[in-house]
């Protein structure tokens, strides 16, 4: 039998018979502790099962629970365990897909009725029963036609569709069983853990409606979410965060606090109520206050453009399916013509290209910084809409900075300091990543090298800690992304700074340089909030609806004890409103304890209680949302302290 040479991470080599499974090699060549903890392996750069045969010389690294890829593999295997439990308890269920996610896993099913909490309890119990039986996960290579016939006979048309789409031109497909075909089988590339006994700490969380491939026109499905960890303590900690996240869910708090609502007649578009509109405008005006001193000009561009614009930008060819299209009419006929096909604006950048090109530009005009907050529309599939985090109508704190190539580093440095300032005002921690040239890119390699060097220099000049994501840039330029961490440790992708050489070229943009020759500008796409909708969702959950004073839609509630105190209450309200505060008077005939509780539930930062003494002495009894009774104070003293709190954005 021929021999193959296997190289271990420490550089040592072992020779074994060709065809030796990874698990047998590990038992012979590695310490027992590593073998007991082994989940899978890397053979060269491929992640494989422990049963994988070593048929050629290769590098080998065993994947154990402390490895960077281990948790995703573990969760994917737990998703298969979930599917096995569901198909045993609900024999008519059809399986969709079941991937690992950042927080756990999910699996989609076609079932006769929606899952209820009692179903989820039974499913989790069956999963634990299967895990305790130490059932093997086995990869099997099936003839493609055999696999199609098998899943067709089982009444699994979605699996048949997946096989046909993903294995076209192949003679064999990869399927995984748990124990055997009767217990559970799935079309899957894997890999998986060696047996169900490896799966210790998992939890079935909830179920929701879903659609096949996220398409509302597709098959309706039920999606079961779960999570899994290697240690029970990690699972417990995650569940504590999960329960806290439910309390902070922006959809619930948005309703309870009267911020926004949704209606099925306008799917994916929020109805901003009075307090929500106030919050929206507060953020929009805050951004203007930050940007105008930094040299930005606010513009407003059209909401609907002729398709020629989108053809020029490239969106008609590559993004049309995500746009809302409108058919115009000519003056001479009611029928649409090619010239009257229109697209609703999905992003601001093409319009800003037209603004730049609307007049002759000199190098003295650069950098030219254009800012816009008008609504955008994207035709997201209904199956992926989720509160404010995935919508069809939204606005961005969007800007495009047109610069000379020599200005890239300095401008990016300014942008980084701007992002640092904004996130500092909100008390938000963040991580930064630099994404570099992908395998397929437009432009010259030397141009990319220069752009990446300028971004790196700017990051270093601002003292920004960052990681590099090799090859993850957009096809038209490198970028810097910011992941914000909220109060319970979840990450939200928000700010982005992206270089673009291609769109100025597509629109033929020029400026006259100091050499009196025409040159092409570079555009920097940038947003700090991202979309207002998603940023507000994050803020609601970060603050659990208890916004700091400067952001709170209602900053103060004036609470008179009786009707005879209403005149002083109105005087207090008028003085505070005159100073720029958002104030409400609760003049209802209710006990003061009830009014205080109502203000607390609405998360109003300050309550000003007014009785006989306060009215006579022209003072206010201050209650803080977090600190309780603060005692009586002169109105002007309270106003000064509140103004300082707003200005410092504490």
Coordinates of C-alpha atoms in Angstrom, one line a residue:
X1 CA 0.0 0.0 0.0
X2 CA 1.4 3.5 -0.9
X3 CA 2.3 5.9 1.8
X4 CA 1.4 9.6 2.2
X5 CA 3.2 12.2 4.3
X6 CA 1.1 14.3 6.7
X7 CA 2.6 17.5 8.1
X8 CA 1.4 18.7 11.5
X9 CA 1.1 22.3 12.7
X10 CA 4.5 22.1 14.6
X11 CA 6.2 21.1 11.3
X12 CA 6.6 17.4 12.2
X13 CA 5.8 14.8 9.7
X14 CA 4.2 11.3 9.8
X15 CA 3.9 8.7 7.1
X16 CA 0.7 6.6 7.0
X17 CA -0.9 4.3 4.4
X18 CA -3.0 6.2 1.8
X19 CA -6.7 6.2 2.7
X20 CA -6.1 6.3 6.5
X21 CA -9.1 8.2 8.0
X22 CA -8.2 11.4 9.9
X23 CA -9.5 9.9 13.2
X24 CA -7.2 6.9 12.9
X25 CA -4.2 9.0 12.1
X26 CA -5.0 11.3 15.1
X27 CA -5.2 8.3 17.5
X28 CA -1.8 7.1 16.4
X29 CA 0.0 10.5 16.1
X30 CA -1.6 12.9 18.6
X31 CA -2.0 13.1 22.3
X32 CA -5.2 11.5 23.8
X33 CA -6.5 14.8 25.0
X34 CA -6.5 16.2 21.5
X35 CA -8.2 13.1 20.1
X36 CA -11.0 13.2 22.7
X37 CA -11.7 16.8 21.9
X38 CA -11.5 16.5 18.1
X39 CA -14.5 17.7 16.2
X40 CA -13.1 17.9 12.6
X41 CA -9.9 18.7 10.8
X42 CA -8.3 21.0 8.2
X43 CA -6.6 19.0 5.5
X44 CA -4.6 21.6 3.7
X45 CA -7.2 24.4 3.5
X46 CA -10.3 22.2 3.5
X47 CA -12.4 21.7 6.6
X48 CA -13.4 18.0 6.7
X49 CA -14.9 15.3 8.9
X50 CA -12.7 13.1 11.0
X51 CA -13.7 10.2 8.8
X52 CA -12.1 11.9 5.8
X53 CA -9.5 9.6 4.1
X54 CA -5.9 10.9 3.7
X55 CA -5.1 10.0 0.1
X56 CA -2.3 12.5 -0.7
X57 CA 0.5 14.4 1.0
X58 CA -1.1 17.2 3.1
X59 CA -1.0 19.5 6.0
X60 CA -3.3 18.5 8.8
X61 CA -4.7 20.5 11.8
X62 CA -7.3 19.1 14.2
X63 CA -10.2 21.3 15.1
X64 CA -11.0 21.3 18.8
X65 CA -13.6 23.4 20.7
X66 CA -11.1 26.3 21.3
X67 CA -10.5 26.7 17.5
X68 CA -11.9 29.7 15.7
X69 CA -14.1 27.7 13.3
X70 CA -15.3 25.1 15.9
X71 CA -18.4 26.9 17.2
X72 CA -20.0 27.3 13.7
X73 CA -19.4 23.7 12.9
X74 CA -20.9 22.7 16.3
X75 CA -24.0 24.8 15.7
X76 CA -24.5 23.5 12.2
X77 CA -24.4 19.9 13.6
X78 CA -26.9 21.0 16.3
X79 CA -29.2 22.4 13.5
X80 CA -29.2 18.9 12.0
X81 CA -30.0 17.4 15.4
X82 CA -33.0 19.8 15.6
X83 CA -34.2 18.7 12.2
X84 CA -33.9 15.1 13.2
X85 CA -36.1 15.8 16.2
X86 CA -38.7 17.7 14.2
X87 CA -39.0 15.1 11.5
X88 CA -39.4 12.4 14.1
X89 CA -42.1 14.3 16.0
X90 CA -43.8 15.7 12.9
X91 CA -43.4 13.1 10.2
X92 CA -45.1 15.2 7.5
X93 CA -42.6 18.1 7.9
X94 CA -40.5 19.0 4.9
X95 CA -36.9 20.3 5.6
X96 CA -35.6 23.5 4.1
X97 CA -32.1 24.8 5.2
X98 CA -30.4 24.9 8.6
X99 CA -27.3 27.0 8.8
X100 CA -25.2 28.2 11.8
X101 CA -25.5 31.9 12.5
X102 CA -23.6 34.4 14.6
X103 CA -25.7 33.7 17.7
X104 CA -26.7 30.1 17.1
X105 CA -28.6 28.3 14.3
X106 CA -32.0 28.0 12.6
X107 CA -33.8 25.4 10.5
X108 CA -36.7 26.0 8.2
X109 CA -39.6 23.6 7.8
X110 CA -42.8 23.2 5.8
X111 CA -45.4 22.0 8.4
X112 CA -49.2 21.7 8.6
X113 CA -49.5 24.3 11.3
X114 CA -47.3 26.9 13.1
X115 CA -45.2 25.6 16.0
X116 CA -46.4 26.5 19.5
X117 CA -44.3 26.7 22.7
X118 CA -45.3 23.2 23.7
X119 CA -44.0 21.9 20.4
X120 CA -40.6 23.6 21.0
X121 CA -40.4 22.0 24.4
X122 CA -41.0 18.5 22.9
X123 CA -38.5 19.2 20.2
X124 CA -35.7 20.2 22.6
X125 CA -36.5 17.1 24.8
X126 CA -36.2 14.9 21.7
X127 CA -32.9 16.6 20.8
X128 CA -31.5 15.8 24.2
X129 CA -32.6 12.2 23.9
X130 CA -30.9 11.8 20.5
X131 CA -27.7 13.5 21.8
X132 CA -27.5 11.1 24.7
X133 CA -27.6 8.1 22.3
X134 CA -24.2 8.9 20.8
X135 CA -25.4 8.6 17.3
X136 CA -22.8 9.0 14.5
X137 CA -22.9 11.7 11.8
X138 CA -21.9 10.0 8.6
X139 CA -21.1 11.6 5.3
X140 CA -22.3 9.6 2.3
X141 CA -21.6 10.2 -1.4
X142 CA -24.7 9.5 -3.4
X143 CA -25.3 9.3 -7.1
X144 CA -27.0 12.6 -8.0
X145 CA -30.0 10.9 -9.7
X146 CA -30.3 8.5 -6.8
X147 CA -30.4 11.5 -4.4
X148 CA -33.1 13.3 -6.5
X149 CA -35.2 10.1 -6.6
X150 CA -34.8 9.5 -2.9
X151 CA -35.9 13.0 -1.8
X152 CA -38.7 13.1 -4.4
X153 CA -40.1 9.8 -3.0
X154 CA -39.8 11.2 0.6
X155 CA -41.9 14.2 -0.4
X156 CA -39.1 16.7 0.0
X157 CA -39.4 18.9 -3.1
X158 CA -37.3 21.7 -1.6
X159 CA -34.4 19.4 -1.1
X160 CA -34.8 18.2 -4.7
X161 CA -34.7 21.9 -5.8
X162 CA -31.5 22.5 -3.8
X163 CA -29.8 19.5 -5.2
X164 CA -30.7 20.4 -8.8
X165 CA -29.5 24.0 -8.3
X166 CA -26.3 23.4 -6.3
X167 CA -25.0 20.2 -8.0
X168 CA -25.6 20.9 -11.7
X169 CA -23.0 19.0 -13.7
X170 CA -21.9 16.8 -10.8
X171 CA -22.3 13.0 -10.8
X172 CA -22.4 12.7 -7.0
X173 CA -23.7 14.7 -4.1
X174 CA -22.9 14.9 -0.4
X175 CA -25.5 13.7 2.1
X176 CA -25.3 13.3 5.9
X177 CA -27.1 10.9 8.1
X178 CA -27.5 10.8 11.8
X179 CA -27.2 7.0 12.6
X180 CA -29.0 6.0 9.3
X181 CA -31.4 7.2 6.7
X182 CA -34.4 6.4 8.7
X183 CA -33.3 8.4 11.7
X184 CA -32.3 11.5 9.7
X185 CA -30.7 12.3 6.3
X186 CA -30.0 15.7 4.7
X187 CA -28.4 17.0 1.6
X188 CA -25.4 18.9 3.0
X189 CA -21.8 19.6 2.3
X190 CA -20.8 19.5 6.0
X191 CA -18.6 18.9 7.8
X192 CA -20.1 17.8 11.1
X193 CA -19.1 16.6 14.5
X194 CA -18.4 12.8 14.7
X195 CA -21.5 12.0 16.9
X196 CA -24.4 13.5 18.7
X197 CA -22.7 12.9 22.1
X198 CA -20.5 15.9 21.3
X199 CA -23.6 18.2 21.5
X200 CA -24.0 19.1 25.2
X201 CA -25.3 22.7 25.7
X202 CA -28.1 23.8 23.4
X203 CA -31.4 25.5 23.6
X204 CA -34.4 25.8 21.3
X205 CA -35.4 29.5 21.5
X206 CA -38.5 30.4 19.4
X207 CA -40.2 29.9 16.1
X208 CA -41.3 32.5 13.5
X209 CA -42.9 32.6 10.0
X210 CA -40.5 32.4 7.1
X211 CA -40.6 31.9 3.3
X212 CA -38.5 29.7 1.1
X213 CA -35.4 31.7 0.1
X214 CA -36.9 34.8 1.8
X215 CA -39.3 35.3 -1.1
X216 CA -42.9 36.2 0.0
X217 CA -44.1 34.5 -3.2
X218 CA -42.3 31.3 -2.2
X219 CA -43.4 28.4 0.0
X220 CA -44.5 29.6 3.5
X221 CA -42.4 28.0 6.2
X222 CA -41.8 27.9 9.9
X223 CA -38.3 28.8 11.2
X224 CA -37.1 27.4 14.5
X225 CA -34.2 29.3 16.1
X226 CA -31.8 27.8 18.6
X227 CA -28.4 28.3 20.1
X228 CA -25.6 26.1 21.2
X229 CA -22.3 26.4 23.1
X230 CA -19.5 24.1 24.2
X231 CA -20.1 24.9 27.9
X232 CA -23.3 25.0 29.9
X233 CA -22.1 28.2 31.6
X234 CA -21.6 29.9 28.3
X235 CA -25.2 28.9 27.3
X236 CA -26.5 30.2 30.6
X237 CA -24.8 33.6 30.1
X238 CA -26.1 33.7 26.5
X239 CA -29.6 33.0 27.7
X240 CA -29.4 35.9 30.3
X241 CA -28.4 38.2 27.4
X242 CA -31.1 36.7 25.3
X243 CA -33.8 37.5 27.9
X244 CA -32.3 41.0 28.3
X245 CA -32.5 41.4 24.5
X246 CA -36.2 40.5 24.5
X247 CA -36.8 43.2 27.1
X248 CA -34.9 45.7 24.9
X249 CA -36.5 44.6 21.6
X250 CA -37.0 47.9 19.7
X251 CA -40.3 46.7 18.2
X252 CA -41.9 46.3 21.6
X253 CA -40.3 49.4 23.1
X254 CA -41.2 51.4 20.0
X255 CA -44.8 50.6 20.5
X256 CA -44.8 51.0 24.3
X257 CA -43.0 54.4 24.1
X258 CA -45.2 55.7 21.2
X259 CA -42.3 56.1 18.8
X260 CA -43.4 54.2 15.7
X261 CA -45.8 51.7 14.3
X262 CA -46.2 49.6 11.1
X263 CA -49.2 48.8 9.0
X264 CA -49.7 45.9 6.5
X265 CA -50.7 48.4 3.8
X266 CA -47.2 49.9 3.8
X267 CA -44.9 46.9 4.5
X268 CA -41.4 47.8 5.4
X269 CA -42.1 51.5 6.0
X270 CA -42.4 52.9 9.5
X271 CA -45.1 55.3 10.6
X272 CA -43.2 57.7 12.9
X273 CA -45.5 58.9 15.7
X274 CA -45.1 62.2 17.5
X275 CA -42.3 61.2 19.9
X276 CA -40.6 59.0 17.3
X277 CA -40.6 61.9 14.8
X278 CA -39.0 64.1 17.5
X279 CA -36.3 61.5 18.1
X280 CA -35.7 61.2 14.3
X281 CA -35.4 65.0 13.9
X282 CA -33.1 65.3 16.9
X283 CA -30.7 62.8 15.4
X284 CA -30.9 64.5 11.9
X285 CA -30.3 67.9 13.4
X286 CA -27.5 66.6 15.6
X287 CA -25.8 65.3 12.4
X288 CA -26.2 68.6 10.7
X289 CA -24.6 70.4 13.7
X290 CA -21.6 68.0 13.4
X291 CA -21.3 68.2 9.6
X292 CA -21.8 71.9 8.8
X293 CA -18.8 73.1 10.8
X294 CA -16.8 70.3 9.1
X295 CA -17.4 71.8 5.7
X296 CA -20.4 69.8 4.4
X297 CA -23.1 71.2 2.2
X298 CA -26.6 69.6 2.5
X299 CA -28.3 68.9 -0.8
X300 CA -31.7 67.4 -1.8
X301 CA -31.8 65.3 -5.0
X302 CA -34.8 63.8 -6.8
X303 CA -36.5 60.6 -5.6
X304 CA -37.2 59.2 -9.0
X305 CA -34.8 59.1 -12.0
X306 CA -35.0 58.0 -15.6
X307 CA -33.4 54.6 -16.1
X308 CA -30.5 56.2 -18.0
X309 CA -29.1 57.4 -14.7
X310 CA -29.2 53.9 -13.3
X311 CA -27.7 52.5 -16.5
X312 CA -24.8 54.9 -16.2
X313 CA -24.2 54.1 -12.5
X314 CA -24.5 50.4 -13.2
X315 CA -27.4 49.8 -10.8
X316 CA -29.9 49.0 -13.7
X317 CA -27.7 46.1 -14.7
X318 CA -26.8 44.8 -11.2
X319 CA -29.3 46.1 -8.7
X320 CA -32.6 46.5 -10.6
X321 CA -34.3 43.6 -8.8
X322 CA -33.9 45.5 -5.5
X323 CA -35.4 48.8 -6.8
X324 CA -38.9 50.0 -7.1
X325 CA -39.6 50.7 -10.8
X326 CA -42.1 53.3 -12.1
X327 CA -43.4 53.5 -15.6
X328 CA -43.8 57.1 -16.8
X329 CA -46.0 58.3 -19.7
X330 CA -45.0 60.4 -22.7
X331 CA -47.1 63.4 -23.7
X332 CA -48.3 61.7 -26.9
X333 CA -49.3 58.3 -25.6
X334 CA -50.5 56.5 -22.5
X335 CA -48.1 53.6 -23.2
X336 CA -44.7 53.5 -21.4
X337 CA -41.7 53.8 -23.6
X338 CA -38.1 52.9 -23.0
X339 CA -37.4 56.6 -22.3
X340 CA -40.0 56.7 -19.5
X341 CA -38.9 53.8 -17.4
X342 CA -38.0 55.2 -14.1
X343 CA -36.4 53.9 -10.8
X344 CA -37.1 55.1 -7.3
X345 CA -33.9 56.2 -5.6
X346 CA -32.3 53.4 -3.7
X347 CA -29.1 55.3 -2.9
X348 CA -27.9 58.9 -3.1
X349 CA -24.5 58.5 -4.8
X350 CA -25.7 58.7 -8.5
X351 CA -27.6 61.9 -7.8
X352 CA -24.5 63.4 -6.1
X353 CA -22.5 62.5 -9.2
X354 CA -24.9 64.7 -11.2
X355 CA -24.6 67.5 -8.6
X356 CA -20.8 67.5 -9.0
X357 CA -21.0 67.4 -12.7
X358 CA -23.6 70.3 -12.9
X359 CA -20.8 72.9 -13.1
X360 CA -17.2 73.3 -13.8
X361 CA -15.0 72.3 -10.8
X362 CA -11.6 73.5 -9.9
X363 CA -9.0 71.8 -7.6
X364 CA -9.7 74.8 -5.3
X365 CA -13.3 73.5 -4.8
X366 CA -12.0 70.2 -3.4
X367 CA -12.7 68.5 -1.1
X368 CA -16.4 69.0 -2.0
X369 CA -18.5 67.3 0.7
X370 CA -22.2 66.7 -0.1
X371 CA -24.6 65.5 2.6
X372 CA -28.2 64.3 2.1
X373 CA -31.0 62.8 4.3
X374 CA -33.8 62.3 1.8
X375 CA -35.8 59.0 1.8
X376 CA -34.5 56.0 0.0
X377 CA -36.4 52.9 -1.1
X378 CA -35.2 49.3 -1.6
X379 CA -37.5 46.5 -2.7
X380 CA -36.5 44.0 0.1
X381 CA -38.2 40.6 0.1
X382 CA -41.1 40.6 2.6
X383 CA -39.6 37.6 4.3
X384 CA -36.6 39.5 5.5
X385 CA -38.3 42.6 6.8
X386 CA -37.7 43.1 10.5
X387 CA -38.9 46.1 12.5
X388 CA -36.6 49.1 11.8
X389 CA -33.5 46.9 11.1
X390 CA -34.6 45.8 7.7
X391 CA -37.1 48.1 5.9
X392 CA -38.0 49.2 2.5
X393 CA -38.1 53.0 3.2
X394 CA -35.3 54.6 5.1
X395 CA -33.0 57.6 5.2
X396 CA -29.2 57.8 5.7
X397 CA -26.8 60.4 7.1
X398 CA -25.3 60.0 3.7
X399 CA -22.4 61.9 2.3
X400 CA -20.0 61.9 -0.6
X401 CA -16.6 63.6 -0.5
X402 CA -15.1 64.4 -3.8
X403 CA -11.3 64.7 -3.5
X404 CA -8.0 64.8 -5.5
X405 CA -6.1 61.6 -5.1
X406 CA -3.5 63.5 -3.1
X407 CA -6.2 64.4 -0.6
X408 CA -7.4 60.9 0.2
X409 CA -5.3 60.3 3.3
X410 CA -6.1 63.7 4.9
X411 CA -9.8 63.4 4.1
X412 CA -10.1 59.9 5.5
X413 CA -8.3 61.0 8.7
X414 CA -10.9 63.8 9.1
X415 CA -13.7 61.2 8.6
X416 CA -12.2 58.9 11.2
X417 CA -12.1 61.7 13.8
X418 CA -15.6 62.6 12.9
X419 CA -16.8 59.0 13.5
X420 CA -14.9 58.9 16.8
X421 CA -16.6 62.1 17.9
X422 CA -20.1 61.0 17.0
X423 CA -19.8 57.6 18.6
X424 CA -18.3 59.2 21.7
X425 CA -21.3 61.5 22.0
X426 CA -23.5 58.4 22.2
X427 CA -21.2 56.4 24.5
X428 CA -20.8 53.7 21.9
X429 CA -17.8 51.3 21.7
X430 CA -16.8 50.1 18.3
X431 CA -14.4 47.9 16.4
X432 CA -12.8 48.9 13.0
X433 CA -11.9 46.7 10.1
X434 CA -10.0 47.6 6.9
X435 CA -11.2 45.6 3.8
X436 CA -8.7 45.3 1.0
X437 CA -8.7 44.4 -2.7
X438 CA -10.9 41.4 -3.6
X439 CA -10.0 38.7 -6.1
X440 CA -12.2 40.4 -8.8
X441 CA -11.7 44.1 -8.9
X442 CA -11.9 47.1 -11.2
X443 CA -9.0 49.4 -11.9
X444 CA -5.3 49.1 -11.7
X445 CA -3.5 47.2 -8.9
X446 CA -1.2 50.2 -8.4
X447 CA -4.2 52.4 -7.7
X448 CA -5.6 49.9 -5.2
X449 CA -2.2 49.7 -3.5
X450 CA -2.1 53.5 -3.2
X451 CA -5.7 53.7 -1.8
X452 CA -5.1 51.0 0.7
X453 CA -1.9 52.6 1.9
X454 CA -3.7 55.9 2.3
X455 CA -6.5 54.3 4.4
X456 CA -3.8 52.5 6.5
X457 CA -1.9 55.8 7.1
X458 CA -5.1 57.5 8.2
X459 CA -6.0 54.8 10.6
X460 CA -2.6 54.9 12.1
X461 CA -2.5 58.7 12.3
X462 CA -5.8 58.7 14.3
X463 CA -4.5 56.0 16.7
X464 CA -7.4 53.7 15.5
X465 CA -7.1 50.0 16.4
X466 CA -8.2 48.0 13.5
X467 CA -8.0 44.6 11.9
X468 CA -7.5 43.8 8.2
X469 CA -10.1 41.7 6.2
X470 CA -8.0 40.6 3.3
X471 CA -9.9 40.6 0.0
X472 CA -13.2 41.8 1.5
X473 CA -13.3 45.2 -0.2
X474 CA -15.9 46.2 -2.7
X475 CA -15.0 45.5 -6.3
X476 CA -14.6 49.3 -6.9
X477 CA -12.5 50.2 -3.9
X478 CA -11.2 49.4 -0.4
X479 CA -13.3 50.4 2.7
X480 CA -13.3 50.9 6.4
X481 CA -16.2 49.5 8.4
X482 CA -17.2 50.2 12.0
X483 CA -19.0 47.5 14.1
X484 CA -20.7 49.2 17.2
X485 CA -21.1 47.2 20.4
X486 CA -24.3 47.8 22.3
X487 CA -24.9 47.6 26.1
X488 CA -25.4 43.8 26.1
X489 CA -22.5 43.0 23.8
X490 CA -24.2 42.7 20.4
X491 CA -22.4 44.1 17.3
X492 CA -24.2 46.4 14.8
X493 CA -22.5 47.3 11.5
X494 CA -22.9 51.1 11.2
X495 CA -20.4 53.5 9.8
X496 CA -18.5 52.9 6.5
X497 CA -15.9 54.8 4.6
X498 CA -15.5 53.6 1.1
X499 CA -13.2 54.7 -1.7
X500 CA -14.6 54.7 -5.3
X501 CA -12.7 55.4 -8.5
X502 CA -15.2 53.8 -10.7
X503 CA -18.4 55.9 -10.4
X504 CA -16.6 59.3 -11.2
X505 CA -15.3 57.5 -14.3
X506 CA -18.8 56.2 -15.3
X507 CA -20.2 59.7 -15.0
X508 CA -17.2 61.4 -16.7
X509 CA -16.5 63.7 -13.7
X510 CA -13.6 66.1 -14.1
X511 CA -12.0 69.0 -12.2
X512 CA -9.4 71.4 -13.5
X513 CA -6.1 70.9 -11.6
X514 CA -3.4 73.4 -10.8
X515 CA -1.7 72.4 -14.1
X516 CA -4.8 73.7 -15.9
X517 CA -5.6 70.2 -17.1
X518 CA -8.7 68.1 -16.4
X519 CA -8.4 65.3 -13.8
X520 CA -10.8 62.7 -12.4
X521 CA -11.8 63.1 -8.8
X522 CA -12.0 60.2 -6.3
X523 CA -15.2 59.9 -4.4
X524 CA -15.4 58.7 -0.8
X525 CA -18.8 57.3 0.2
X526 CA -19.4 57.6 3.9
X527 CA -22.2 57.2 6.5
X528 CA -21.8 57.3 10.3
X529 CA -25.3 56.4 11.5
X530 CA -25.9 54.3 8.4
X531 CA -29.7 54.3 8.1
X532 CA -31.6 56.4 10.6
X533 CA -34.0 53.6 11.1
X534 CA -31.4 51.0 11.9
X535 CA -29.5 53.4 14.1
X536 CA -32.6 54.3 16.1
X537 CA -33.4 50.5 16.5
X538 CA -29.9 50.1 17.9
X539 CA -30.2 53.1 20.2
X540 CA -33.5 51.9 21.6
X541 CA -32.0 48.5 22.4
X542 CA -28.7 50.0 23.6
X543 CA -30.4 52.4 26.1
X544 CA -33.4 50.0 26.7
X545 CA -35.6 53.0 25.7
X546 CA -34.2 55.1 28.5
X547 CA -32.5 57.8 26.3
X548 CA -30.1 60.3 27.8
X549 CA -31.5 63.7 28.4
X550 CA -30.3 65.2 25.1
X551 CA -31.9 62.5 23.0
X552 CA -35.2 61.8 25.0
X553 CA -38.3 62.7 23.0
X554 CA -39.9 64.0 26.2
X555 CA -37.1 65.4 28.4
X556 CA -39.2 66.5 31.4
X557 CA -42.7 65.8 32.7
X558 CA -44.3 68.5 34.9
X559 CA -46.6 66.9 37.5
X560 CA -49.0 69.2 39.4
X561 CA -50.6 67.6 42.4
X562 CA -53.9 69.4 41.9
X563 CA -55.7 71.9 39.7
X564 CA -54.6 74.8 41.8
X565 CA -51.0 74.1 40.8
X566 CA -51.7 74.1 37.1
X567 CA -50.9 77.8 36.6
X568 CA -47.4 77.4 38.1
X569 CA -47.0 74.1 36.1
X570 CA -47.7 76.0 32.8
X571 CA -45.3 78.7 33.8
X572 CA -42.6 76.0 34.4
X573 CA -43.4 74.4 31.1
X574 CA -43.2 77.7 29.2
X575 CA -39.9 78.6 30.7
X576 CA -38.3 75.2 30.0
X577 CA -39.7 75.1 26.4
X578 CA -38.4 78.7 25.8
X579 CA -34.9 77.3 26.8
X580 CA -35.3 74.6 24.2
X581 CA -36.4 71.6 26.3
X582 CA -39.1 69.2 25.3
X583 CA -41.6 69.3 28.1
X584 CA -45.1 68.0 28.8
X585 CA -47.6 68.8 31.6
X586 CA -49.6 65.9 33.1
X587 CA -52.7 67.8 34.2
X588 CA -54.9 64.8 34.7
X589 CA -56.9 64.4 37.8
X590 CA -54.9 61.4 39.1
X591 CA -52.8 60.6 42.2
X592 CA -49.3 61.8 42.0
X593 CA -47.9 58.3 42.5
X594 CA -49.8 57.2 39.3
X595 CA -48.4 60.2 37.3
X596 CA -44.9 59.4 38.5
X597 CA -45.2 55.7 37.5
X598 CA -46.6 56.7 34.1
X599 CA -43.6 59.0 33.5
X600 CA -41.2 56.3 34.7
X601 CA -42.8 53.8 32.2
X602 CA -42.4 56.3 29.5
X603 CA -38.7 56.6 30.6
X604 CA -38.9 60.4 31.0
X605 CA -35.5 61.6 32.4
X606 CA -36.9 64.2 34.8
X607 CA -40.2 64.6 36.6
X608 CA -40.9 68.0 38.2
X609 CA -43.5 67.6 41.0
X610 CA -45.4 70.8 41.9
X611 CA -47.5 71.1 45.1
X612 CA -48.5 74.0 47.4
X613 CA -45.0 74.6 48.7
X614 CA -43.4 74.6 45.2
X615 CA -46.1 76.9 43.9
X616 CA -45.6 79.3 46.8
X617 CA -41.8 79.3 46.6
X618 CA -41.7 79.2 42.8
X619 CA -39.5 76.0 42.9
X620 CA -39.7 72.5 41.4
X621 CA -39.3 69.2 43.3
X622 CA -37.1 67.2 41.0
X623 CA -37.3 63.4 40.5
X624 CA -34.7 61.7 38.3
X625 CA -35.6 58.6 36.3
X626 CA -32.6 56.8 37.8
X627 CA -31.9 58.7 41.0
X628 CA -35.3 59.2 42.5
X629 CA -36.1 62.2 44.6
X630 CA -33.6 65.0 44.2
X631 CA -35.3 67.6 46.4
X632 CA -36.7 71.0 45.7
X633 CA -34.7 73.5 43.5
X634 CA -35.1 76.9 42.0
X635 CA -36.4 76.6 38.5
X636 CA -33.4 78.5 37.0
X637 CA -31.0 76.3 38.9
X638 CA -32.6 73.2 37.5
X639 CA -32.6 74.7 34.1
X640 CA -28.9 75.5 34.2
X641 CA -28.0 72.0 35.4
X642 CA -30.2 70.4 32.7
X643 CA -28.6 72.6 30.0
X644 CA -25.2 71.6 31.1
X645 CA -26.2 67.9 31.0
X646 CA -27.5 68.3 27.4
X647 CA -24.4 70.2 26.2
X648 CA -22.1 67.6 27.7
X649 CA -24.3 64.8 26.3
X650 CA -23.8 62.7 29.5

